[in-house]
Structure formats: structure tokens, C-alpha cells
Amino acid sequence: MAGRSFDDWFVEAWPTAFRLAAFLTHDTQVGEDIAQDVMVEMSRRWDWIDNPDAYLRRAVTNGSWNWKRRVRTADRKLPLLAVSGRDEMRFDHLADAVARLPFRQRAVVVLRYYSGLSEAEIADALGCRPGTVKSLASRALAALSKEITR
């Protein structure tokens, strides 16, 4: 990206990358690892990235999804070896309810209400259409409403 160094951008972008990954995975250590991996990859490609903020959101979302898929596979295939005592952020009831949502619904909620992204930006981050974002948001909010009113 012309005019701005990766180091300068990194200082501003790191907290966002870390928090986004931590919210998506519901695990601070994993969130930090994902954010670090994304930042390393971005530093290598810095000269070719046109929109680093959008690239960051997409890469963190994809990294979180890949982690979730690996964990789900490991939990299913290796139930006796799966580690359940991970260090996790202290989340309140709402955050726990968000964590129980399917990944794409959780991603929409976090990207919309935490990161403040538009439907188009969320669609770009998730690699889907804006209509899909609306549908996922509707289902997520309905599930959260049920969960919270219990």
C-alpha cells in the first residue's frame, strides 16, 4: 500500500484484529494466534494489498472459521484427547449466547455490532452476498432473543 508503512498500520490495526479473532473464537489465546498469523501474512503481501482493513477482516474471519472447523473435527474424532480446559476470556451471559451461535451467525453479529461494519462489508468479509448477511443476522438475533429471555 503506497504511502503508509506496514509498521504504522499494524500499531493501529492490531487491537482490532486481536479482539475480532478473540470474539469469533471465544478464546483469547487462539484469537491472538490467529491475529498474529494474519499480520505475518499481511506483512509479506503489504505492497499488493489495496484495502488492508478489509483484507484484515476477511483473513481473521477465515482464520477463525478454519480454527473452528479443526476444533470441531478434533472434538468429534478424538473425544478422549480433546482439551476442554482452555483459558478463555471472561464473558457475560450475552457473550456466551453469541458464542453458542453457529459460526457464520456469530461472525455477522460480531462484525455488525462490535466492528460496526455494513452489510456489504460483512458480505465481503464472509465471502457471501448481502442478502445472506441479512438472513444470518435475522436468525442470529432470533436465537439470541430466545436465549436472553429464558
GROMACS .gro file of C-alpha atoms in nm:
model
  150
    1MET     CA    1   0.000   0.000   0.000
    2ALA     CA    2   0.157   0.323  -0.113
    3GLY     CA    3   0.219   0.598   0.138
    4ARG     CA    4   0.181   0.406   0.462
    5SER     CA    5   0.418   0.155   0.614
    6PHE     CA    6   0.300  -0.179   0.746
    7ASP     CA    7   0.450  -0.095   1.086
    8ASP     CA    8   0.242   0.223   1.119
    9TRP     CA    9  -0.075   0.044   1.011
   10PHE     CA   10  -0.001  -0.253   1.239
   11VAL     CA   11   0.009  -0.035   1.552
   12GLU     CA   12  -0.346   0.085   1.482
   13ALA     CA   13  -0.486  -0.241   1.346
   14TRP     CA   14  -0.352  -0.493   1.599
   15PRO     CA   15  -0.613  -0.433   1.874
   16THR     CA   16  -0.896  -0.470   1.622
   17ALA     CA   17  -0.750  -0.789   1.476
   18PHE     CA   18  -0.696  -0.944   1.818
   19ARG     CA   19  -1.040  -0.855   1.957
   20LEU     CA   20  -1.219  -0.968   1.641
   21ALA     CA   21  -1.043  -1.305   1.643
   22ALA     CA   22  -1.100  -1.346   2.019
   23PHE     CA   23  -1.472  -1.272   1.983
   24LEU     CA   24  -1.508  -1.505   1.685
   25THR     CA   25  -1.327  -1.794   1.855
   26HIS     CA   26  -1.436  -1.714   2.213
   27ASP     CA   27  -1.075  -1.781   2.316
   28THR     CA   28  -0.814  -1.512   2.380
   29GLN     CA   29  -0.509  -1.729   2.316
   30VAL     CA   30  -0.642  -1.865   1.989
   31GLY     CA   31  -0.754  -1.515   1.891
   32GLU     CA   32  -0.405  -1.384   1.948
   33ASP     CA   33  -0.253  -1.668   1.744
   34ILE     CA   34  -0.491  -1.611   1.454
   35ALA     CA   35  -0.433  -1.234   1.458
   36GLN     CA   36  -0.055  -1.287   1.463
   37ASP     CA   37  -0.069  -1.532   1.172
   38VAL     CA   38  -0.280  -1.289   0.969
   39MET     CA   39  -0.046  -0.999   1.044
   40VAL     CA   40   0.261  -1.200   0.942
   41GLU     CA   41   0.097  -1.294   0.613
   42MET     CA   42  -0.012  -0.935   0.553
   43SER     CA   43   0.340  -0.805   0.616
   44ARG     CA   44   0.465  -1.032   0.339
   45ARG     CA   45   0.199  -0.909   0.095
   46TRP     CA   46   0.182  -0.546   0.207
   47ASP     CA   47   0.284  -0.399  -0.128
   48TRP     CA   48  -0.005  -0.575  -0.307
   49ILE     CA   49  -0.287  -0.513  -0.058
   50ASP     CA   50  -0.520  -0.234  -0.171
   51ASN     CA   51  -0.754  -0.221   0.130
   52PRO     CA   52  -0.572  -0.352   0.439
   53ASP     CA   53  -0.867  -0.312   0.677
   54ALA     CA   54  -1.099  -0.520   0.458
   55TYR     CA   55  -0.822  -0.773   0.395
   56LEU     CA   56  -0.764  -0.798   0.771
   57ARG     CA   57  -1.132  -0.859   0.849
   58ARG     CA   58  -1.160  -1.124   0.580
   59ALA     CA   59  -0.839  -1.300   0.681
   60VAL     CA   60  -0.926  -1.300   1.054
   61THR     CA   61  -1.276  -1.428   0.980
   62ASN     CA   62  -1.139  -1.705   0.758
   63GLY     CA   63  -0.870  -1.795   1.012
   64SER     CA   64  -1.132  -1.815   1.288
   65TRP     CA   65  -1.358  -2.029   1.072
   66ASN     CA   66  -1.071  -2.265   0.989
   67TRP     CA   67  -0.982  -2.293   1.359
   68LYS     CA   68  -1.346  -2.368   1.449
   69ARG     CA   69  -1.362  -2.637   1.182
   70ARG     CA   70  -1.040  -2.801   1.310
   71VAL     CA   71  -1.165  -2.795   1.670
   72ARG     CA   72  -1.500  -2.942   1.571
   73THR     CA   73  -1.326  -3.219   1.378
   74ALA     CA   74  -1.087  -3.291   1.664
   75ASP     CA   75  -1.371  -3.296   1.918
   76ARG     CA   76  -1.568  -3.535   1.701
   77LYS     CA   77  -1.280  -3.767   1.612
   78LEU     CA   78  -1.074  -3.754   1.930
   79PRO     CA   79  -1.319  -3.703   2.216
   80LEU     CA   80  -1.092  -3.857   2.479
   81LEU     CA   81  -0.797  -3.639   2.382
   82ALA     CA   82  -0.982  -3.312   2.327
   83VAL     CA   83  -0.874  -3.042   2.569
   84SER     CA   84  -1.172  -2.871   2.729
   85GLY     CA   85  -0.993  -2.651   2.984
   86ARG     CA   86  -0.878  -2.370   2.757
   87ASP     CA   87  -0.813  -2.027   2.902
   88GLU     CA   88  -1.099  -1.811   2.786
   89MET     CA   89  -1.195  -1.451   2.825
   90ARG     CA   90  -1.447  -1.384   3.096
   91PHE     CA   91  -1.766  -1.324   2.902
   92ASP     CA   92  -2.105  -1.234   3.032
   93HIS     CA   93  -2.430  -1.415   2.953
   94LEU     CA   94  -2.481  -1.233   2.621
   95ALA     CA   95  -2.130  -1.313   2.501
   96ASP     CA   96  -2.182  -1.677   2.598
   97ALA     CA   97  -2.506  -1.680   2.398
   98VAL     CA   98  -2.326  -1.527   2.099
   99ALA     CA   99  -2.054  -1.793   2.132
  100ARG     CA  100  -2.316  -2.067   2.103
  101LEU     CA  101  -2.440  -1.936   1.767
  102PRO     CA  102  -2.327  -2.116   1.451
  103PHE     CA  103  -2.003  -1.960   1.328
  104ARG     CA  104  -2.142  -1.755   1.038
  105GLN     CA  105  -2.424  -1.615   1.251
  106ARG     CA  106  -2.171  -1.529   1.523
  107ALA     CA  107  -1.945  -1.366   1.265
  108VAL     CA  108  -2.231  -1.147   1.139
  109VAL     CA  109  -2.322  -1.037   1.493
  110VAL     CA  110  -1.961  -0.958   1.587
  111LEU     CA  111  -1.879  -0.783   1.260
  112ARG     CA  112  -2.201  -0.577   1.268
  113TYR     CA  113  -2.244  -0.485   1.631
  114TYR     CA  114  -1.886  -0.496   1.756
  115SER     CA  115  -1.695  -0.382   1.450
  116GLY     CA  116  -1.976  -0.163   1.313
  117LEU     CA  117  -1.949  -0.290   0.956
  118SER     CA  118  -2.215  -0.250   0.690
  119GLU     CA  119  -2.392  -0.547   0.531
  120ALA     CA  120  -2.175  -0.508   0.221
  121GLU     CA  121  -1.854  -0.510   0.427
  122ILE     CA  122  -1.970  -0.815   0.622
  123ALA     CA  123  -2.061  -0.991   0.298
  124ASP     CA  124  -1.711  -0.918   0.170
  125ALA     CA  125  -1.551  -1.047   0.493
  126LEU     CA  126  -1.756  -1.368   0.482
  127GLY     CA  127  -1.741  -1.417   0.106
  128CYS     CA  128  -2.117  -1.417   0.061
  129ARG     CA  129  -2.396  -1.191  -0.066
  130PRO     CA  130  -2.554  -0.909   0.138
  131GLY     CA  131  -2.885  -1.098   0.136
  132THR     CA  132  -2.715  -1.389   0.308
  133VAL     CA  133  -2.583  -1.149   0.571
  134LYS     CA  134  -2.939  -1.025   0.635
  135SER     CA  135  -3.065  -1.382   0.668
  136LEU     CA  136  -2.783  -1.482   0.903
  137ALA     CA  137  -2.839  -1.170   1.114
  138SER     CA  138  -3.211  -1.237   1.139
  139ARG     CA  139  -3.156  -1.596   1.251
  140ALA     CA  140  -2.885  -1.491   1.497
  141LEU     CA  141  -3.096  -1.218   1.654
  142ALA     CA  142  -3.394  -1.453   1.686
  143ALA     CA  143  -3.176  -1.714   1.859
  144LEU     CA  144  -3.023  -1.452   2.090
  145SER     CA  145  -3.366  -1.315   2.176
  146LYS     CA  146  -3.484  -1.661   2.280
  147GLU     CA  147  -3.165  -1.723   2.477
  148ILE     CA  148  -3.176  -1.395   2.665
  149THR     CA  149  -3.546  -1.413   2.756
  150ARG     CA  150  -3.505  -1.755   2.911
   0.00000   0.00000   0.00000
